GROMACS .gro file of C-alpha atoms in nm:
model
  273
    1MET     CA    1   0.135  -2.049   2.457
    2LEU     CA    2   0.043  -1.751   2.238
    3PRO     CA    3  -0.137  -1.822   1.911
    4TRP     CA    4   0.118  -1.614   1.717
    5SER     CA    5   0.497  -1.601   1.701
    6GLY     CA    6   0.549  -1.231   1.633
    7SER     CA    7   0.696  -1.299   1.289
    8ALA     CA    8   0.534  -1.195   0.964
    9LEU     CA    9   0.194  -1.360   0.935
   10GLY     CA   10   0.085  -1.617   0.680
   11LEU     CA   11  -0.249  -1.739   0.551
   12ALA     CA   12  -0.291  -1.972   0.847
   13ASP     CA   13  -0.288  -1.671   1.081
   14LEU     CA   14  -0.558  -1.473   0.902
   15ALA     CA   15  -0.852  -1.634   1.080
   16PHE     CA   16  -0.700  -1.534   1.414
   17VAL     CA   17  -0.638  -1.174   1.306
   18ALA     CA   18  -0.985  -1.147   1.153
   19GLY     CA   19  -1.158  -1.257   1.473
   20ARG     CA   20  -1.244  -0.897   1.561
   21ALA     CA   21  -1.323  -0.774   1.209
   22ARG     CA   22  -1.188  -0.818   0.860
   23PRO     CA   23  -0.844  -0.656   0.843
   24ARG     CA   24  -0.768  -0.415   0.561
   25VAL     CA   25  -0.488  -0.531   0.333
   26VAL     CA   26  -0.237  -0.273   0.207
   27ALA     CA   27  -0.046  -0.384  -0.104
   28THR     CA   28   0.300  -0.243  -0.178
   29ILE     CA   29   0.359  -0.324  -0.544
   30GLY     CA   30   0.685  -0.258  -0.725
   31ALA     CA   31   1.000  -0.390  -0.882
   32GLN     CA   32   1.292  -0.551  -0.705
   33ASN     CA   33   1.493  -0.306  -0.491
   34ALA     CA   34   1.233  -0.031  -0.540
   35GLY     CA   35   1.227   0.048  -0.167
   36LYS     CA   36   0.903  -0.124  -0.066
   37THR     CA   37   1.045  -0.294   0.244
   38THR     CA   38   1.243   0.016   0.341
   39MET     CA   39   0.924   0.224   0.330
   40LEU     CA   40   0.749  -0.024   0.560
   41GLY     CA   41   1.042  -0.014   0.802
   42ALA     CA   42   1.044   0.366   0.804
   43TRP     CA   43   0.674   0.371   0.892
   44TYR     CA   44   0.734   0.133   1.181
   45LEU     CA   45   1.018   0.344   1.320
   46LEU     CA   46   0.806   0.660   1.299
   47LEU     CA   47   0.529   0.488   1.492
   48GLY     CA   48   0.783   0.369   1.750
   49ARG     CA   49   0.894   0.728   1.806
   50ASP     CA   50   0.531   0.839   1.828
   51ALA     CA   51   0.624   1.074   1.546
   52ALA     CA   52   0.321   1.000   1.328
   53GLY     CA   53   0.011   1.202   1.410
   54LEU     CA   54  -0.249   1.008   1.216
   55GLN     CA   55  -0.616   1.069   1.144
   56ALA     CA   56  -0.657   0.691   1.160
   57GLY     CA   57  -0.581   0.703   1.532
   58LYS     CA   58  -0.313   0.586   1.772
   59PHE     CA   59  -0.104   0.272   1.738
   60ALA     CA   60  -0.291   0.000   1.928
   61GLY     CA   61  -0.072  -0.307   1.891
   62SER     CA   62   0.071  -0.563   1.651
   63PHE     CA   63   0.080  -0.942   1.624
   64SER     CA   64   0.398  -0.925   1.414
   65LEU     CA   65   0.641  -0.710   1.612
   66ALA     CA   66   0.928  -0.951   1.544
   67GLY     CA   67   0.852  -0.926   1.173
   68TRP     CA   68   0.851  -0.548   1.188
   69GLU     CA   69   1.181  -0.551   1.377
   70ALA     CA   70   1.333  -0.775   1.110
   71VAL     CA   71   1.227  -0.519   0.848
   72ALA     CA   72   1.326  -0.205   1.039
   73GLY     CA   73   1.633  -0.318   1.235
   74SER     CA   74   1.876  -0.228   0.956
   75LEU     CA   75   1.747   0.131   0.951
   76ARG     CA   76   1.850   0.198   1.312
   77TRP     CA   77   2.176   0.342   1.433
   78ALA     CA   78   2.385   0.092   1.630
   79PRO     CA   79   2.704   0.155   1.831
   80GLY     CA   80   2.987   0.185   1.581
   81GLN     CA   81   2.757   0.117   1.288
   82GLY     CA   82   2.540   0.350   1.086
   83PRO     CA   83   2.196   0.270   0.949
   84GLY     CA   84   2.164   0.059   0.637
   85PHE     CA   85   1.882  -0.092   0.434
   86PRO     CA   86   1.668  -0.401   0.499
   87PRO     CA   87   1.781  -0.718   0.323
   88HIS     CA   88   1.620  -0.796  -0.010
   89THR     CA   89   1.288  -0.973   0.030
   90ALA     CA   90   1.365  -1.323  -0.097
   91SER     CA   91   1.169  -1.460  -0.389
   92ARG     CA   92   1.017  -1.781  -0.263
   93SER     CA   93   0.760  -2.018  -0.408
   94GLY     CA   94   0.483  -1.918  -0.168
   95ARG     CA   95   0.127  -1.840  -0.269
   96ALA     CA   96   0.092  -1.539  -0.037
   97PRO     CA   97   0.328  -1.265   0.083
   98GLY     CA   98   0.453  -1.205   0.433
   99LEU     CA   99   0.190  -0.998   0.613
  100LEU     CA  100   0.286  -0.739   0.875
  101HIS     CA  101   0.008  -0.649   1.116
  102LEU     CA  102  -0.072  -0.314   1.277
  103SER     CA  103  -0.373  -0.202   1.476
  104PHE     CA  104  -0.496   0.156   1.522
  105ARG     CA  105  -0.763   0.301   1.751
  106ALA     CA  106  -0.940   0.631   1.690
  107GLY     CA  107  -1.095   0.770   2.008
  108GLN     CA  108  -1.326   0.522   2.178
  109LYS     CA  109  -1.386   0.316   1.864
  110GLN     CA  110  -1.287  -0.045   1.827
  111PRO     CA  111  -0.931  -0.092   1.698
  112ALA     CA  112  -0.895  -0.131   1.320
  113ASP     CA  113  -0.655  -0.397   1.190
  114TYR     CA  114  -0.429  -0.361   0.887
  115LEU     CA  115  -0.206  -0.610   0.706
  116PHE     CA  116   0.084  -0.473   0.501
  117THR     CA  117   0.222  -0.699   0.231
  118ASP     CA  118   0.597  -0.753   0.207
  119ALA     CA  119   0.654  -0.936  -0.121
  120PRO     CA  120   0.953  -0.974  -0.354
  121GLY     CA  121   0.957  -0.758  -0.665
  122GLU     CA  122   1.020  -1.065  -0.881
  123TRP     CA  123   0.662  -1.177  -0.814
  124PHE     CA  124   0.524  -0.856  -0.963
  125GLN     CA  125   0.759  -0.868  -1.262
  126LYS     CA  126   0.633  -1.219  -1.348
  127TRP     CA  127   0.271  -1.111  -1.286
  128ALA     CA  128   0.304  -0.806  -1.510
  129ILE     CA  129   0.425  -1.021  -1.799
  130ASN     CA  130   0.189  -1.315  -1.749
  131GLU     CA  131  -0.099  -1.290  -1.503
  132ALA     CA  132  -0.141  -1.669  -1.502
  133SER     CA  133   0.225  -1.752  -1.439
  134PRO     CA  134   0.275  -2.009  -1.160
  135GLU     CA  135   0.555  -1.787  -1.026
  136ALA     CA  136   0.305  -1.499  -0.990
  137ALA     CA  137   0.072  -1.680  -0.748
  138GLY     CA  138   0.169  -1.449  -0.461
  139ALA     CA  139   0.113  -1.138  -0.671
  140ARG     CA  140  -0.229  -1.270  -0.775
  141TRP     CA  141  -0.320  -1.320  -0.408
  142ILE     CA  142  -0.228  -0.959  -0.338
  143ALA     CA  143  -0.425  -0.831  -0.638
  144GLU     CA  144  -0.732  -1.025  -0.528
  145HIS     CA  145  -0.734  -0.938  -0.157
  146ALA     CA  146  -0.580  -0.589  -0.128
  147ASP     CA  147  -0.796  -0.295  -0.019
  148VAL     CA  148  -0.540  -0.023  -0.098
  149LEU     CA  149  -0.277  -0.035  -0.375
  150LEU     CA  150   0.058   0.144  -0.354
  151LEU     CA  151   0.245   0.134  -0.686
  152VAL     CA  152   0.609   0.208  -0.609
  153ALA     CA  153   0.828   0.392  -0.862
  154ASP     CA  154   1.202   0.376  -0.794
  155ARG     CA  155   1.355   0.711  -0.890
  156GLU     CA  156   1.707   0.570  -0.862
  157ALA     CA  157   1.633   0.299  -1.119
  158LEU     CA  158   1.456   0.552  -1.343
  159SER     CA  159   1.766   0.774  -1.351
  160GLY     CA  160   2.035   0.504  -1.372
  161PRO     CA  161   2.205   0.327  -1.663
  162SER     CA  162   1.908   0.088  -1.706
  163MET     CA  163   1.644   0.361  -1.695
  164GLY     CA  164   1.484   0.245  -2.018
  165SER     CA  165   1.419  -0.109  -1.899
  166ALA     CA  166   1.308   0.023  -1.558
  167ARG     CA  167   1.053   0.250  -1.726
  168SER     CA  168   0.922  -0.031  -1.948
  169ALA     CA  169   0.889  -0.267  -1.651
  170LEU     CA  170   0.703  -0.006  -1.445
  171GLN     CA  171   0.468   0.081  -1.730
  172LEU     CA  172   0.393  -0.287  -1.787
  173LEU     CA  173   0.324  -0.332  -1.416
  174ALA     CA  174   0.101  -0.022  -1.414
  175ALA     CA  175  -0.104  -0.167  -1.699
  176ARG     CA  176  -0.150  -0.493  -1.506
  177VAL     CA  177  -0.251  -0.306  -1.190
  178ALA     CA  178  -0.501  -0.096  -1.386
  179SER     CA  179  -0.664  -0.409  -1.530
  180GLU     CA  180  -0.698  -0.563  -1.181
  181ARG     CA  181  -0.777  -0.251  -0.980
  182ARG     CA  182  -1.159  -0.268  -0.952
  183SER     CA  183  -1.192   0.098  -0.835
  184ARG     CA  184  -0.979   0.044  -0.525
  185PRO     CA  185  -0.777   0.341  -0.392
  186ILE     CA  186  -0.437   0.358  -0.559
  187ALA     CA  187  -0.133   0.580  -0.516
  188LEU     CA  188   0.179   0.634  -0.724
  189VAL     CA  189   0.462   0.641  -0.470
  190TRP     CA  190   0.795   0.782  -0.584
  191THR     CA  191   1.062   0.633  -0.356
  192LYS     CA  192   1.414   0.777  -0.309
  193SER     CA  193   1.273   1.123  -0.375
  194ASP     CA  194   1.616   1.274  -0.311
  195VAL     CA  195   1.724   1.137  -0.652
  196SER     CA  196   1.664   1.356  -0.958
  197VAL     CA  197   1.478   1.211  -1.257
  198ALA     CA  198   1.452   1.367  -1.602
  199PRO     CA  199   1.121   1.555  -1.643
  200ALA     CA  200   1.044   1.358  -1.960
  201MET     CA  201   1.083   1.033  -1.766
  202GLU     CA  202   0.852   1.154  -1.489
  203GLU     CA  203   0.591   1.262  -1.743
  204SER     CA  204   0.608   0.925  -1.919
  205ILE     CA  205   0.547   0.740  -1.592
  206ARG     CA  206   0.262   0.970  -1.492
  207GLN     CA  207   0.090   0.921  -1.827
  208SER     CA  208   0.105   0.543  -1.785
  209ILE     CA  209  -0.057   0.577  -1.440
  210TYR     CA  210  -0.309   0.858  -1.483
  211GLY     CA  211  -0.421   0.748  -1.831
  212PRO     CA  212  -0.601   0.432  -1.710
  213MET     CA  213  -0.630   0.546  -1.344
  214PRO     CA  214  -0.700   0.921  -1.333
  215GLU     CA  215  -0.808   0.904  -0.966
  216ALA     CA  216  -0.463   0.790  -0.851
  217LYS     CA  217  -0.291   0.995  -0.581
  218GLU     CA  218   0.078   1.082  -0.592
  219PHE     CA  219   0.338   1.086  -0.314
  220SER     CA  220   0.716   1.124  -0.293
  221VAL     CA  221   0.905   0.970  -0.001
  222SER     CA  222   1.262   0.906   0.104
  223ILE     CA  223   1.451   0.799   0.414
  224ALA     CA  224   1.747   1.015   0.312
  225PRO     CA  225   1.689   1.376   0.425
  226SER     CA  226   1.704   1.615   0.131
  227ASP     CA  227   1.774   1.987   0.132
  228THR     CA  228   1.438   2.035   0.304
  229GLY     CA  229   1.556   1.841   0.609
  230GLU     CA  230   1.463   1.535   0.813
  231GLU     CA  231   1.134   1.680   0.933
  232GLN     CA  232   1.008   1.717   0.576
  233ALA     CA  233   1.107   1.357   0.498
  234HIS     CA  234   0.913   1.234   0.802
  235SER     CA  235   0.613   1.449   0.706
  236ALA     CA  236   0.600   1.293   0.358
  237LEU     CA  237   0.610   0.941   0.501
  238THR     CA  238   0.339   1.028   0.753
  239GLU     CA  239   0.115   1.182   0.487
  240LEU     CA  240   0.137   0.866   0.276
  241LEU     CA  241   0.070   0.639   0.574
  242ASP     CA  242  -0.232   0.845   0.679
  243TRP     CA  243  -0.378   0.832   0.327
  244THR     CA  244  -0.315   0.457   0.315
  245LEU     CA  245  -0.496   0.395   0.642
  246THR     CA  246  -0.796   0.617   0.573
  247SER     CA  247  -0.865   0.554   0.202
  248ARG     CA  248  -1.178   0.360   0.115
  249LEU     CA  249  -1.361   0.246  -0.195
  250PRO     CA  250  -1.582   0.521  -0.339
  251CYS     CA  251  -1.942   0.498  -0.228
  252ALA     CA  252  -2.198   0.403  -0.490
  253VAL     CA  253  -2.455   0.672  -0.571
  254LEU     CA  254  -2.792   0.527  -0.662
  255PRO     CA  255  -3.025   0.729  -0.889
  256SER     CA  256  -3.340   0.868  -0.733
  257PRO     CA  257  -3.661   0.696  -0.845
  258PRO     CA  258  -3.868   0.921  -1.072
  259PRO     CA  259  -4.184   1.042  -0.893
  260ASP     CA  260  -4.528   1.028  -1.057
  261SER     CA  261  -4.653   1.313  -0.846
  262ASP     CA  262  -4.529   1.625  -0.669
  263ASP     CA  263  -4.698   1.498  -0.355
  264PRO     CA  264  -4.419   1.370  -0.124
  265LEU     CA  265  -4.653   1.094  -0.003
  266PHE     CA  266  -4.651   0.945  -0.354
  267MET     CA  267  -4.284   0.963  -0.453
  268TYR     CA  268  -4.264   0.610  -0.593
  269ARG     CA  269  -4.444   0.494  -0.904
  270ALA     CA  270  -4.725   0.254  -0.825
  271LYS     CA  271  -4.684  -0.095  -0.965
  272SER     CA  272  -4.913  -0.172  -1.254
  273ALA     CA  273  -5.177  -0.429  -1.184
   0.00000   0.00000   0.00000
């Protein structure tokens, strides 16, 4: 009997996945219906078509293929039925999100393991309002353990009839992420990039992100081909995935000790007696 079921992983599975090395956790953070699960499914389908040329290496396996299929199945064409969208990720009273595993190998190196969070947007909405809320336990787990943070901005919501409340919710969530970030790599990800948003709205969102987090990267993705075509849509998804897999915490730069002498043999100050 295999020690995994193929479904999305839980906390009990982490020790098994971490047997080779600590997996890197990728957090997709955003409101309900922002497109987080759809983005994960699109990445999986690109990998299945071998359409993603990644600096991180080649796909080297997954312990959650059934979970990935559950996420991506709706995006496929079926006989007599066009592609749709994944079902809404249910808000449940768990303390950790569903975790989707992927492994990549670069050259002859050991495979690197990644866990992608698939969590309901309601968790993040509760967390943004009250960090200590019992209903935000899953979001707190993500904030504590994630190595890379993807803050998802839904262009459709930011251009619709409730754009004002969508902007306020995203700005509140951005403030919470900034307070919990701890210098980790973060990206602002505009989903549904085929939807137009007022320039003033875009600028307001960017200010709320780049004000407290000036190092944030910015990406725009969509599964609906725009005027630039399907290839451009795939390229944008691949670029984001590659950045996600290869981003690391900035290295600390230690100051050089002041020398007491120009002689390289005596670079360090002698201790006083």
